[in-house]
mmCIF file of C-alpha atoms in Angstrom:
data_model
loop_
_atom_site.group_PDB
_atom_site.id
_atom_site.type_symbol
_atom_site.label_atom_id
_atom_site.label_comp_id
_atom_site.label_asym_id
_atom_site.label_seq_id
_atom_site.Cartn_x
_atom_site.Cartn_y
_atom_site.Cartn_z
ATOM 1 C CA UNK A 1 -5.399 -20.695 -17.696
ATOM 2 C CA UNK A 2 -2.341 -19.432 -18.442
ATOM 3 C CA UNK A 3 -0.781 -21.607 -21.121
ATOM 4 C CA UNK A 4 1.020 -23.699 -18.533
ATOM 5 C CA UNK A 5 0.436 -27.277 -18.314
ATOM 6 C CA UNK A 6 -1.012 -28.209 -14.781
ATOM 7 C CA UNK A 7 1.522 -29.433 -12.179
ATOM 8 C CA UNK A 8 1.356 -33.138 -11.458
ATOM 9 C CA UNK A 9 0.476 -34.459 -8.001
ATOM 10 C CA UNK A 10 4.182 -35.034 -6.811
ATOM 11 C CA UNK A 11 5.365 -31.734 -8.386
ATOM 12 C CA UNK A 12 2.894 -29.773 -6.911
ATOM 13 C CA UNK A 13 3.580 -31.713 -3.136
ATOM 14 C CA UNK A 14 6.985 -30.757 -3.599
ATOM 15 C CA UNK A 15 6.643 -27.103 -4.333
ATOM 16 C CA UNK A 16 4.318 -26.217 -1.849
ATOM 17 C CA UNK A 17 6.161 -28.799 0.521
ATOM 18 C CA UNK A 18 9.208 -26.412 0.292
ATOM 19 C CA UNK A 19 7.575 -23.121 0.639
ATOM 20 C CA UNK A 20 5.769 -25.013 3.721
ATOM 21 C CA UNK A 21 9.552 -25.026 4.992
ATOM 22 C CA UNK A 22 9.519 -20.774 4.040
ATOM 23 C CA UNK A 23 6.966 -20.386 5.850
ATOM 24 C CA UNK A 24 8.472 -22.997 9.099
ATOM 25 C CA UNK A 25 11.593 -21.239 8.859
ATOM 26 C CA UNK A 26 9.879 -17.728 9.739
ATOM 27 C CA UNK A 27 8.214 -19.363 12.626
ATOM 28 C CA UNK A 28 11.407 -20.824 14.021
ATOM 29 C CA UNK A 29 13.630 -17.768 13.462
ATOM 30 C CA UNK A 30 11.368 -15.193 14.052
ATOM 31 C CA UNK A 31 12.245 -12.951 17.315
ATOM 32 C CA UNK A 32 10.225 -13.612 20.403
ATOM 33 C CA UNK A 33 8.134 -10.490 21.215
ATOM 34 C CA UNK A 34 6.095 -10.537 24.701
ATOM 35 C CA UNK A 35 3.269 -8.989 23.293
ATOM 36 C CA UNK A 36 1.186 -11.629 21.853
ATOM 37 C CA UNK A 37 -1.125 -9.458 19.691
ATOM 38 C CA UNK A 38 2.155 -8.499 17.683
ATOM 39 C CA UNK A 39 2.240 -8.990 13.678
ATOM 40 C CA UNK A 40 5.048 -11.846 14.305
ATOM 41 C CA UNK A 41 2.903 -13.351 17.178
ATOM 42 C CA UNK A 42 -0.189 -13.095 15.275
ATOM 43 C CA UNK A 43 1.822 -15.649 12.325
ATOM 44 C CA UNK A 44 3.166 -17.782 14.140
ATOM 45 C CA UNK A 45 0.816 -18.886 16.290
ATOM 46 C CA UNK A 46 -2.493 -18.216 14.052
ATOM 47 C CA UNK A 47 -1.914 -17.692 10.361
ATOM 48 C CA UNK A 48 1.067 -19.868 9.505
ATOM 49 C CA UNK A 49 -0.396 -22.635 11.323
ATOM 50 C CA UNK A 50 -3.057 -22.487 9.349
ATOM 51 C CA UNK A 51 -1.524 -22.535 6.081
ATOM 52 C CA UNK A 52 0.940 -25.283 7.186
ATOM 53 C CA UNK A 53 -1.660 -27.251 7.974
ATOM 54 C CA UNK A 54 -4.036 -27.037 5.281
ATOM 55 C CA UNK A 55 -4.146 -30.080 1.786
ATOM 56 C CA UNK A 56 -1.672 -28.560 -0.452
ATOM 57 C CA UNK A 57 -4.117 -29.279 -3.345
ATOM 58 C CA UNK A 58 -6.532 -27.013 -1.267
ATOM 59 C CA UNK A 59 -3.760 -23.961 -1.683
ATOM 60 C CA UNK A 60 -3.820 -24.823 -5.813
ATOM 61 C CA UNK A 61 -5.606 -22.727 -8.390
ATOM 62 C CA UNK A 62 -8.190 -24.976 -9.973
ATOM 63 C CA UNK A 63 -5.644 -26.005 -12.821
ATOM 64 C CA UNK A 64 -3.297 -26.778 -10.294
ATOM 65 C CA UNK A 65 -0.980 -24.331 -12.567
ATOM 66 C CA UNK A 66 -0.058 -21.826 -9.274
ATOM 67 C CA UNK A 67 -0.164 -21.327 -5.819
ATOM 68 C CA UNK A 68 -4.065 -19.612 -5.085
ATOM 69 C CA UNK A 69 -4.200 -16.356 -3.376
ATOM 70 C CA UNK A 70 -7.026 -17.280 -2.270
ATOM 71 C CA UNK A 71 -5.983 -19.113 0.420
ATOM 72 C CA UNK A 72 -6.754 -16.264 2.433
ATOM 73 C CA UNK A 73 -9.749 -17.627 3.732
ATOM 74 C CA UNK A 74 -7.429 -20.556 4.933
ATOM 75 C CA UNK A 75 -5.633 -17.739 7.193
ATOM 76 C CA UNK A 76 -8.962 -16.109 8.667
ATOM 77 C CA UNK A 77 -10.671 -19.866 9.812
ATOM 78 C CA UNK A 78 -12.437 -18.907 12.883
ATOM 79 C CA UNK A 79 -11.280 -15.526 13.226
ATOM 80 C CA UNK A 80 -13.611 -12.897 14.109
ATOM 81 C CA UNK A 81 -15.105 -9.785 12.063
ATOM 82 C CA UNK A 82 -13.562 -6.657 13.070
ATOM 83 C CA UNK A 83 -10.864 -5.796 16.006
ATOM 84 C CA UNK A 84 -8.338 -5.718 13.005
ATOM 85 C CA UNK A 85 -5.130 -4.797 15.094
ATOM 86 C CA UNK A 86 -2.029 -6.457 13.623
ATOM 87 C CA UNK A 87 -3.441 -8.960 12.585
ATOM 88 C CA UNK A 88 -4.300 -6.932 9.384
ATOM 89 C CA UNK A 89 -0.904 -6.761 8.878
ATOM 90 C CA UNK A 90 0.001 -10.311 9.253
ATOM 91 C CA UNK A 91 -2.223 -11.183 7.273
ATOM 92 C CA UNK A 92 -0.774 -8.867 4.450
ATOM 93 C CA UNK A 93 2.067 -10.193 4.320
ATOM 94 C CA UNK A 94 1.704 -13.511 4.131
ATOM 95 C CA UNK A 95 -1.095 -12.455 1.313
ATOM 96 C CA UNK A 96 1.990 -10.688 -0.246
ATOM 97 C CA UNK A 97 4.136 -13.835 -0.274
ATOM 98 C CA UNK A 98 1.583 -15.997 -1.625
ATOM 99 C CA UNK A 99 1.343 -13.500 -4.501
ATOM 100 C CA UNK A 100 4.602 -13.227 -5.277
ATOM 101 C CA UNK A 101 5.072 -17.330 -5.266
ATOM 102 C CA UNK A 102 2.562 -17.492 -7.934
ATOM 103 C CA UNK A 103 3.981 -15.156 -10.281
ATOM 104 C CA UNK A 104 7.399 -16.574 -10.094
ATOM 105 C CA UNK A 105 5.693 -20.166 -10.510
ATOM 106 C CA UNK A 106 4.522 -18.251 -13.672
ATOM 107 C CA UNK A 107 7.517 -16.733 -14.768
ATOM 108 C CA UNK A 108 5.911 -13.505 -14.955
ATOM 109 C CA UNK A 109 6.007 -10.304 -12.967
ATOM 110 C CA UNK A 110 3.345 -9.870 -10.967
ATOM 111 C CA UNK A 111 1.049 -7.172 -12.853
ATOM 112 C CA UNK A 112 1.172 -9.378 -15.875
ATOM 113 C CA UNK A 113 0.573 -12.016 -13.460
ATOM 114 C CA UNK A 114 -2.805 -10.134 -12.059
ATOM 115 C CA UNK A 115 -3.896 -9.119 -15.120
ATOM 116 C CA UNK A 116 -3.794 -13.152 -16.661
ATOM 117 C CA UNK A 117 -5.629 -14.627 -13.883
ATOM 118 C CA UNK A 118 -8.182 -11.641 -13.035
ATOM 119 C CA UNK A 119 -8.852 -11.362 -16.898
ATOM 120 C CA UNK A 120 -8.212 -7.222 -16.064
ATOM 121 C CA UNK A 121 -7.472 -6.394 -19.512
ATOM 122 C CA UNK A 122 -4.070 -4.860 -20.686
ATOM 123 C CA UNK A 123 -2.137 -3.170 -17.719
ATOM 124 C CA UNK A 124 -0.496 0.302 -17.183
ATOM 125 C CA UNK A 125 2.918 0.099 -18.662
ATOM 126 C CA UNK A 126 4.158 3.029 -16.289
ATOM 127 C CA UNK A 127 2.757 4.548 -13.321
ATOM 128 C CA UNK A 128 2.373 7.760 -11.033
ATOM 129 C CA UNK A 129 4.206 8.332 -8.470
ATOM 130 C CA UNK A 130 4.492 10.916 -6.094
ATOM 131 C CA UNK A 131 7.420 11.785 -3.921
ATOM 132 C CA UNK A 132 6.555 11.885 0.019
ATOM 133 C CA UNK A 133 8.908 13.723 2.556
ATOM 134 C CA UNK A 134 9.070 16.837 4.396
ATOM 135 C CA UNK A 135 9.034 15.228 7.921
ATOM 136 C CA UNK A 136 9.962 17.491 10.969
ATOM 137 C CA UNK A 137 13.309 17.250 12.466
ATOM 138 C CA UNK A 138 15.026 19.390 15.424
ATOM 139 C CA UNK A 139 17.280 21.229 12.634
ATOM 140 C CA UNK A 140 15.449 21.228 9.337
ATOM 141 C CA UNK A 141 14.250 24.783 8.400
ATOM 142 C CA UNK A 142 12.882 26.514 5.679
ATOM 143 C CA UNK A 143 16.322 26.176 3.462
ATOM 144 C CA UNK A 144 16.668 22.195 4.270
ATOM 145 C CA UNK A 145 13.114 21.565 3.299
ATOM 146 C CA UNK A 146 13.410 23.293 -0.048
ATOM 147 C CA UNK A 147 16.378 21.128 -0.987
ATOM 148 C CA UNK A 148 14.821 18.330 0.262
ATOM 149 C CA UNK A 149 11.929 18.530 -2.177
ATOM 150 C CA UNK A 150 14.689 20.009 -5.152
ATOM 151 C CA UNK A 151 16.048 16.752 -4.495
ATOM 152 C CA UNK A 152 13.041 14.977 -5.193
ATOM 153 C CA UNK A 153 12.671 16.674 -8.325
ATOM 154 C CA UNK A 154 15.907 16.068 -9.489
ATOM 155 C CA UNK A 155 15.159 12.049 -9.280
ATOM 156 C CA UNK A 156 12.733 12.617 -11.915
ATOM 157 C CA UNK A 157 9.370 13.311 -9.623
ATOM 158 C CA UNK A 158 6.888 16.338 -10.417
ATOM 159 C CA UNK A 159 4.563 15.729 -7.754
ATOM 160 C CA UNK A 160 5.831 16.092 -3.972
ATOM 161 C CA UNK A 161 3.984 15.640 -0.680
ATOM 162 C CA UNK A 162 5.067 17.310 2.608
ATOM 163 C CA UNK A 163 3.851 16.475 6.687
ATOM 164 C CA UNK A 164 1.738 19.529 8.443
ATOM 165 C CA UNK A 165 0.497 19.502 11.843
ATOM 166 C CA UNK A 166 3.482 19.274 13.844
ATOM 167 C CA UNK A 167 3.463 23.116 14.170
ATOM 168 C CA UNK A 168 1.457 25.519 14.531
ATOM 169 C CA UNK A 169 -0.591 26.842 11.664
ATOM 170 C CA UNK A 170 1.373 30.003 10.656
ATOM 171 C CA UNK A 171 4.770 28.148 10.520
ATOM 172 C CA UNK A 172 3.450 25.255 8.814
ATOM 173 C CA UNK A 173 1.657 28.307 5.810
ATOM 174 C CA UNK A 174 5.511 28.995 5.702
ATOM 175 C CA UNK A 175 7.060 25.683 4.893
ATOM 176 C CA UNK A 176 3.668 25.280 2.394
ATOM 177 C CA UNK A 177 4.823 28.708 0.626
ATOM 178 C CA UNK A 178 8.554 27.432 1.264
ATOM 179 C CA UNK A 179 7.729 24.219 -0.888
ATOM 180 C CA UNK A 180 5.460 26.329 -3.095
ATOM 181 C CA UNK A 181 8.598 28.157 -4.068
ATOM 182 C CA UNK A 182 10.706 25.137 -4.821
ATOM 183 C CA UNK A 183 7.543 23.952 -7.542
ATOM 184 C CA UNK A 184 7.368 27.697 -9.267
ATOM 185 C CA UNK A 185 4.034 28.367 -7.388
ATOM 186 C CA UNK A 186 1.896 25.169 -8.623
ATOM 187 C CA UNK A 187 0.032 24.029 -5.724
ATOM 188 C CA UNK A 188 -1.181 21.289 -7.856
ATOM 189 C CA UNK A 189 1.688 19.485 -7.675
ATOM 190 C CA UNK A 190 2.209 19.302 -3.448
ATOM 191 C CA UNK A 191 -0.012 17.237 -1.533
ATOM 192 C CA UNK A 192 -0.070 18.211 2.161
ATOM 193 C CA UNK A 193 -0.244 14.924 5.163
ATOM 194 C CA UNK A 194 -1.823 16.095 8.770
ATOM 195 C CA UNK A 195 -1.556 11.860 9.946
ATOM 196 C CA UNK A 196 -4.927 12.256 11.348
ATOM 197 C CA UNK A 197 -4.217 14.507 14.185
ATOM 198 C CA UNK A 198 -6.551 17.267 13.440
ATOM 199 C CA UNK A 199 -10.166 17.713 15.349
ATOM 200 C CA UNK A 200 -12.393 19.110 13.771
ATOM 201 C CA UNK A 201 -12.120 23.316 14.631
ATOM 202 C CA UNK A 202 -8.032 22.410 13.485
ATOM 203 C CA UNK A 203 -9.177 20.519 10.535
ATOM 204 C CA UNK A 204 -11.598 23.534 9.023
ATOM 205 C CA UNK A 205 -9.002 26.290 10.164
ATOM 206 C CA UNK A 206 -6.523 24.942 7.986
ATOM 207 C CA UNK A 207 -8.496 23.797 5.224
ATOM 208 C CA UNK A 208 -9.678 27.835 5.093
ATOM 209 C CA UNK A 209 -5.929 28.212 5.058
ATOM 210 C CA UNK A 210 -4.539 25.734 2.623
ATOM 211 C CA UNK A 211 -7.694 26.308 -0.119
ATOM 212 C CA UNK A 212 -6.287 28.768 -1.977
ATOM 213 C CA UNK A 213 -3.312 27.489 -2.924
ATOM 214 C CA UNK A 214 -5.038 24.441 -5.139
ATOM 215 C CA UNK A 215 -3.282 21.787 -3.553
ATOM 216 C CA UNK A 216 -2.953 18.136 -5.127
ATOM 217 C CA UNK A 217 -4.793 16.941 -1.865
ATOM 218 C CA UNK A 218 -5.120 17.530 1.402
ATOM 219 C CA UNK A 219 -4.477 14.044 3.068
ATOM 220 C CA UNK A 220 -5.727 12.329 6.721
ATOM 221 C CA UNK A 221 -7.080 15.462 8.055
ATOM 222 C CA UNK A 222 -8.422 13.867 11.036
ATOM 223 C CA UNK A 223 -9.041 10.807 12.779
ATOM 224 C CA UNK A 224 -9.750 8.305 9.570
ATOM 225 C CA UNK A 225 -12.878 6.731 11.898
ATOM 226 C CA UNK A 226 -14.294 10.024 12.347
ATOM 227 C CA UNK A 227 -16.472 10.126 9.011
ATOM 228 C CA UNK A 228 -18.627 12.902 10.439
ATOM 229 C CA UNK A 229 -15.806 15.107 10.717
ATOM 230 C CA UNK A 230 -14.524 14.347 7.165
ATOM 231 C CA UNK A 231 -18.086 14.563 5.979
ATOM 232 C CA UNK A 232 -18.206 18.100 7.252
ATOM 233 C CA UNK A 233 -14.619 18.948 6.042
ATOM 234 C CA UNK A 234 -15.179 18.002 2.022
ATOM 235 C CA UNK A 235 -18.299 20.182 2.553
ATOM 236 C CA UNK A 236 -16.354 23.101 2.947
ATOM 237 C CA UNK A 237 -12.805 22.712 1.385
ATOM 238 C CA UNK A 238 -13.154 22.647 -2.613
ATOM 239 C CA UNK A 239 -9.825 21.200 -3.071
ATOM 240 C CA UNK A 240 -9.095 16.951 -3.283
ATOM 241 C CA UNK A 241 -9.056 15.301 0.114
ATOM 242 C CA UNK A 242 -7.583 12.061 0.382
ATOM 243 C CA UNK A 243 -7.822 9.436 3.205
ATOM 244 C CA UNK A 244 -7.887 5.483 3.831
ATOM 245 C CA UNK A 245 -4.232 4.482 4.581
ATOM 246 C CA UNK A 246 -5.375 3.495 8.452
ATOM 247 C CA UNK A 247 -8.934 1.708 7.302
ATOM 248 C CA UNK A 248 -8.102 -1.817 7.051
ATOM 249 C CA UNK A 249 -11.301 -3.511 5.838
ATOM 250 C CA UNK A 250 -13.417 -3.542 3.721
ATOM 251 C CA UNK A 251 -16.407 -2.580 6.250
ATOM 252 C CA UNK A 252 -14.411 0.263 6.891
ATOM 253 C CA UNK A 253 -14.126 1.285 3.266
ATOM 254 C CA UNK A 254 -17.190 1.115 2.966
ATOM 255 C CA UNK A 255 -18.205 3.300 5.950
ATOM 256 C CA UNK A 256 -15.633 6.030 4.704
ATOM 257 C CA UNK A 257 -17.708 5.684 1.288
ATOM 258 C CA UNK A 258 -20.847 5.765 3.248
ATOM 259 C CA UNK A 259 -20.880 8.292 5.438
ATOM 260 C CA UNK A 260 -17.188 10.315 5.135
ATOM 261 C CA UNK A 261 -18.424 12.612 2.400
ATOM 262 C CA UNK A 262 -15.889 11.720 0.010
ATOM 263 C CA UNK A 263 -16.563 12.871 -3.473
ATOM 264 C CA UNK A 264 -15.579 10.680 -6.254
ATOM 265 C CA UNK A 265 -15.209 13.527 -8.440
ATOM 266 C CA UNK A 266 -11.697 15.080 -6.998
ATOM 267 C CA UNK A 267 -11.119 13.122 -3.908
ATOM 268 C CA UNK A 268 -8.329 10.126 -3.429
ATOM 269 C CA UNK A 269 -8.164 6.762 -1.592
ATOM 270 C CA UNK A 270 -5.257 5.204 -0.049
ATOM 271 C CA UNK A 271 -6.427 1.728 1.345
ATOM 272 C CA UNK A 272 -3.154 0.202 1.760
ATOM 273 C CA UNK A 273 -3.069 -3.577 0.829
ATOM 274 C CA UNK A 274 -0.332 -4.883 2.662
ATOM 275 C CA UNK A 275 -2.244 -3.085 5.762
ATOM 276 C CA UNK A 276 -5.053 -4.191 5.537
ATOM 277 C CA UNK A 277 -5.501 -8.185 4.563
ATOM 278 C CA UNK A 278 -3.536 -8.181 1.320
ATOM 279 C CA UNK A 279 -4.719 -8.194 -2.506
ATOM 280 C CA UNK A 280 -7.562 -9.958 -1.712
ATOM 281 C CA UNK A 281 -9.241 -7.957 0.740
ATOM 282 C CA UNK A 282 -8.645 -4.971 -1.957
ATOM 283 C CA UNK A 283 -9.792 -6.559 -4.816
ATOM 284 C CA UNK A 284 -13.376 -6.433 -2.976
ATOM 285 C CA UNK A 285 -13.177 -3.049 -1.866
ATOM 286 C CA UNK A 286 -12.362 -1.980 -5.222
ATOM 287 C CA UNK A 287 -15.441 -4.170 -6.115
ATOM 288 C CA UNK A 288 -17.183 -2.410 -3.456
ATOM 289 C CA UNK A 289 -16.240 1.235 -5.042
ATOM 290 C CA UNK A 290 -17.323 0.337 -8.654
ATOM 291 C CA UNK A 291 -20.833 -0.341 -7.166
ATOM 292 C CA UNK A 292 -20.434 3.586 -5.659
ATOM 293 C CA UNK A 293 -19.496 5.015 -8.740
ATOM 294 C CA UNK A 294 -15.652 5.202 -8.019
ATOM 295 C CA UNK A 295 -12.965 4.962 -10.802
ATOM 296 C CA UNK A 296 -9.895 3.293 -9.655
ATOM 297 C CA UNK A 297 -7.909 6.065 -10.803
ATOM 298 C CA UNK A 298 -9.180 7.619 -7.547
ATOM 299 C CA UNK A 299 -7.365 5.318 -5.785
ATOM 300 C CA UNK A 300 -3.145 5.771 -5.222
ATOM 301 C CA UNK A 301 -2.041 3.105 -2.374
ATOM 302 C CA UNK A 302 -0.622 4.163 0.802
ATOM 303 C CA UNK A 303 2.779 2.508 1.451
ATOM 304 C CA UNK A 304 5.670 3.304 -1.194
ATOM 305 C CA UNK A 305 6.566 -0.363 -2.031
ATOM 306 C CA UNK A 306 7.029 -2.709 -5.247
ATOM 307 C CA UNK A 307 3.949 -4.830 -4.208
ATOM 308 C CA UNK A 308 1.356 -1.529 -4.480
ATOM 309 C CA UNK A 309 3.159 -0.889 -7.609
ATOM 310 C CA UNK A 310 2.338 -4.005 -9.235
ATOM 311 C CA UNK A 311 -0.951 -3.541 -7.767
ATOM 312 C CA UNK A 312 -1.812 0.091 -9.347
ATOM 313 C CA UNK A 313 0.311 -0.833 -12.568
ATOM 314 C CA UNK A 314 -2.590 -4.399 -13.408
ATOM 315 C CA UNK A 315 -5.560 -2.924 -11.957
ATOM 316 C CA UNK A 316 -4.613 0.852 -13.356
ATOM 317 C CA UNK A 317 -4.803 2.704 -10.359
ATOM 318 C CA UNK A 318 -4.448 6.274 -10.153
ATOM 319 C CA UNK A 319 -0.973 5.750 -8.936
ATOM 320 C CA UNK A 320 1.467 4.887 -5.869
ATOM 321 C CA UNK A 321 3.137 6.382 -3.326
ATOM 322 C CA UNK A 322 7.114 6.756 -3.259
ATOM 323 C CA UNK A 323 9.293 7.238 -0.382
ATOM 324 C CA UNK A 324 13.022 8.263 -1.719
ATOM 325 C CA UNK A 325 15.334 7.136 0.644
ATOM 326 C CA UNK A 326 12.990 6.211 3.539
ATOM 327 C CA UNK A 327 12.084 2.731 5.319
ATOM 328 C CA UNK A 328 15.044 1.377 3.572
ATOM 329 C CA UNK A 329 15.796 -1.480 2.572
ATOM 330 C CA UNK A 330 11.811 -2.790 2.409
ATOM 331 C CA UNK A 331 10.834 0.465 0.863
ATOM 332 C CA UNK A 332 10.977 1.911 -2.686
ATOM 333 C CA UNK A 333 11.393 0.169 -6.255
ATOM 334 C CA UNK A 334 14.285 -1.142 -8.033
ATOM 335 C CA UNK A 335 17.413 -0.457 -7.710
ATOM 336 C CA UNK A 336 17.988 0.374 -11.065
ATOM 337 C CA UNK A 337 14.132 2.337 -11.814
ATOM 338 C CA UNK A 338 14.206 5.573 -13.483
ATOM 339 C CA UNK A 339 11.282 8.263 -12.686
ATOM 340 C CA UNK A 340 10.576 10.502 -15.516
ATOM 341 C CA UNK A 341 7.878 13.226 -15.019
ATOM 342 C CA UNK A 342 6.325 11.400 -11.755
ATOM 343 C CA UNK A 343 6.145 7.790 -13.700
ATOM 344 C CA UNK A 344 8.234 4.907 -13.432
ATOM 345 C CA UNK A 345 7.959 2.297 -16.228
ATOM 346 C CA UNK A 346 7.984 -1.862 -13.843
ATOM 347 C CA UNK A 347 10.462 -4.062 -14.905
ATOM 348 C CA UNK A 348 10.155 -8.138 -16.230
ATOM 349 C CA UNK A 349 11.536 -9.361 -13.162
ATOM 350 C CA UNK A 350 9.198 -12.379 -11.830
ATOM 351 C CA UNK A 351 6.994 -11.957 -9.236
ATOM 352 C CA UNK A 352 7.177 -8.412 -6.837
ATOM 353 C CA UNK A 353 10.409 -8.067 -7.780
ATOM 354 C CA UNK A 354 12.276 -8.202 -4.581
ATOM 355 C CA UNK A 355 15.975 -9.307 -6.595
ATOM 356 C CA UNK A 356 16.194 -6.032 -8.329
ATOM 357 C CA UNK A 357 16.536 -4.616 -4.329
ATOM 358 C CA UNK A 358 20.325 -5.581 -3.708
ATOM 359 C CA UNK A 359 20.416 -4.829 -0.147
ATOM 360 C CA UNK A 360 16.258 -6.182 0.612
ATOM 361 C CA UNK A 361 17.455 -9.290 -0.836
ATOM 362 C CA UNK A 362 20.537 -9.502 1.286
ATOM 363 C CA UNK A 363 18.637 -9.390 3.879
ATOM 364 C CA UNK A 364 16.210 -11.754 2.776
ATOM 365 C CA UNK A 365 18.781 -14.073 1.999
ATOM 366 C CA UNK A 366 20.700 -13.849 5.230
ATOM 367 C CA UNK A 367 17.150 -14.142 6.870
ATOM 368 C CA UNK A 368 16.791 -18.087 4.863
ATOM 369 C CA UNK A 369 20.342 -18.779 5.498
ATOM 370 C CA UNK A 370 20.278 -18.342 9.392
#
């Protein structure tokens, strides 16, 4: 499939056999958490298991070239539809790890990776990205959150997004007109987050508000479950909405497509696939919005990682998220990435890329070490 000869039996034992002891290793050294629904609970007692106890051959690609992403369905044996939880997120990751094995088996980064076994065509070379800040603190003001988004322009990013919500609606028109200021007056190039807390009388109040400033989108207005309420919302605000960062199925895609109203001419979609069941789990709910009539380029992932990158970079995405300077060290690209103009070119590193993150790898490192 890929020009590689096919591992033999032993060779193919081995390698799996060792990332068996990976995936041991996180089991053993993993911290002990009292709530057994947890993410960490959730892998070692369900989905590693699994894995570790499945063929090896079974976890091959047909050619026996690569570890199989697909092994996914190894991970969900017996688990029921629906009550998602953490275990979405468990899930995710390990669905992240698998991916990245292959592509190093491969020698290639992972978008070139994607794009060889999915047969998706040539890739983006660069992608969007957007910088996202302009979180409430005790002793930010007006004249903090300016610099905060001058300093995401100065690191190469046209496109900034700010929180709203966490005060009341005339102060938060201020730090909107504030950041406004900062981006000589083009609304097109903020995107404003509510994190769902909005019911619906909030939601329409400041969507009459924020309208007439011609935002880049208006993001998570309300509760993401409540479709009815975004339904009536994209009804009456002309500008981009943009949702789907907590929906972590693909039934629940496909509700929001169903009955949230979105419009597939102007509106985003920010399934997030570490969040919700990994690549492969995405992969079908970008099946699932071909079949509405959706262009991927609606779609920029939730998340600000090098794993979404890869993601919107082979199956040309509308973009990614970017967090400068937050959730470090698991957040952000590589060390060394340049952002010109809101795009950021990936590198040749194999698989995700995690190496080119000095301190992430420390950590992995001391993490395999311990």
């Amino acid at each position: 499939m890929f020009g590689h000869s096919p591992l033999q039996r032993g060779h193919r034992l081995r390698l799996f056999g060792h990332h068996r002891h990976s995936l041991a290793h996180t089991r053993s050294t993993a911290p002990q958490s009292r709530i057994a629904n947890s993410a960490g609970e959730i892998l070692r007692r369900r989905i590693i298991p699994r894995l570790m106890q499945a063929d090896p051959d079974e976890l091959l690609t047909e050619d026996g070239a690569a570890i199989d992403p697909a092994a996914w369905k190894f991970m969900l044996r017996n688990e029921k539809p629906g009550g998602h939880g953490e275990r979405s997120v468990a899930v995710g990751v390990v669905d992240m790890a698998l991916f990245d094995l292959a592509a190093k088996l491969a020698g290639l980064p992972l978008y070139k990776w994607l794009t060889r076994h999915y047969g998706l065509g040539a890739p983006d070379e660069d992608v969007f990205v957007y910088a996202a800040g302009g979180y409430y603190a005790p002793d930010k003001g007006l004249t903090q959150l300016q610099e905060e988004m001058r300093g995401f322009l100065d690191q190469g990013y046209d496109v900034v997004k700010m929180k709203i919500g966490g005060a009341s609606l005339a102060d938060d028109v201020k730090r909107v007109e504030a950041v406004l200021e900062v981006l000589d007056g083009d609304g097109s190039r903020l995107a404003v987050d509510a994190n769902g807390r909005f019911d619906l009388d909030t939601v329409l109040e400041f969507g009459r508000a924020l309208a007439p400033y011609g935002l880049f989108w208006y993001e998570e207005p309300g509760d993401p479950l409540d479709f009815a309420l975004h339904a009536t919302l994209s009804e009456r605000y002309p500008g981009p909405l943009d949702t789907g960062e907590n929906l972590f199925s693909l039934p629940d895609a496909r509700n929001l497509i169903r009955y949230g109203g979105m419009r597939p001419d102007r509106d985003y979609l920010q399934f997030d696939p570490v969040l919700g069941y990994g690549l492969v789990e995405y992969l079908r709910i970008q099946d699932m919005l071909r079949q509405h009539g959706w262009c991927a380029r609606r779609c920029i992932p939730h998340g600000g990682h090098q794993f979404s990158l890869h993601i919107a970079a082979a199956l040309r995405l509308g973009g990614n998220e970017s967090y400068p300077g937050e959730f470090q060290p698991t957040g952000g690209f590589a060390d060394a990435a340049v952002i010109e103009h809101s795009r950021l070119r990936l590198t040749d590193t194999p698989g995700i890329g995690f190496e080119d993150k000095a301190e992430l790898h420390r950590v992995f490192r001391e993490l395999h070490t311990e």
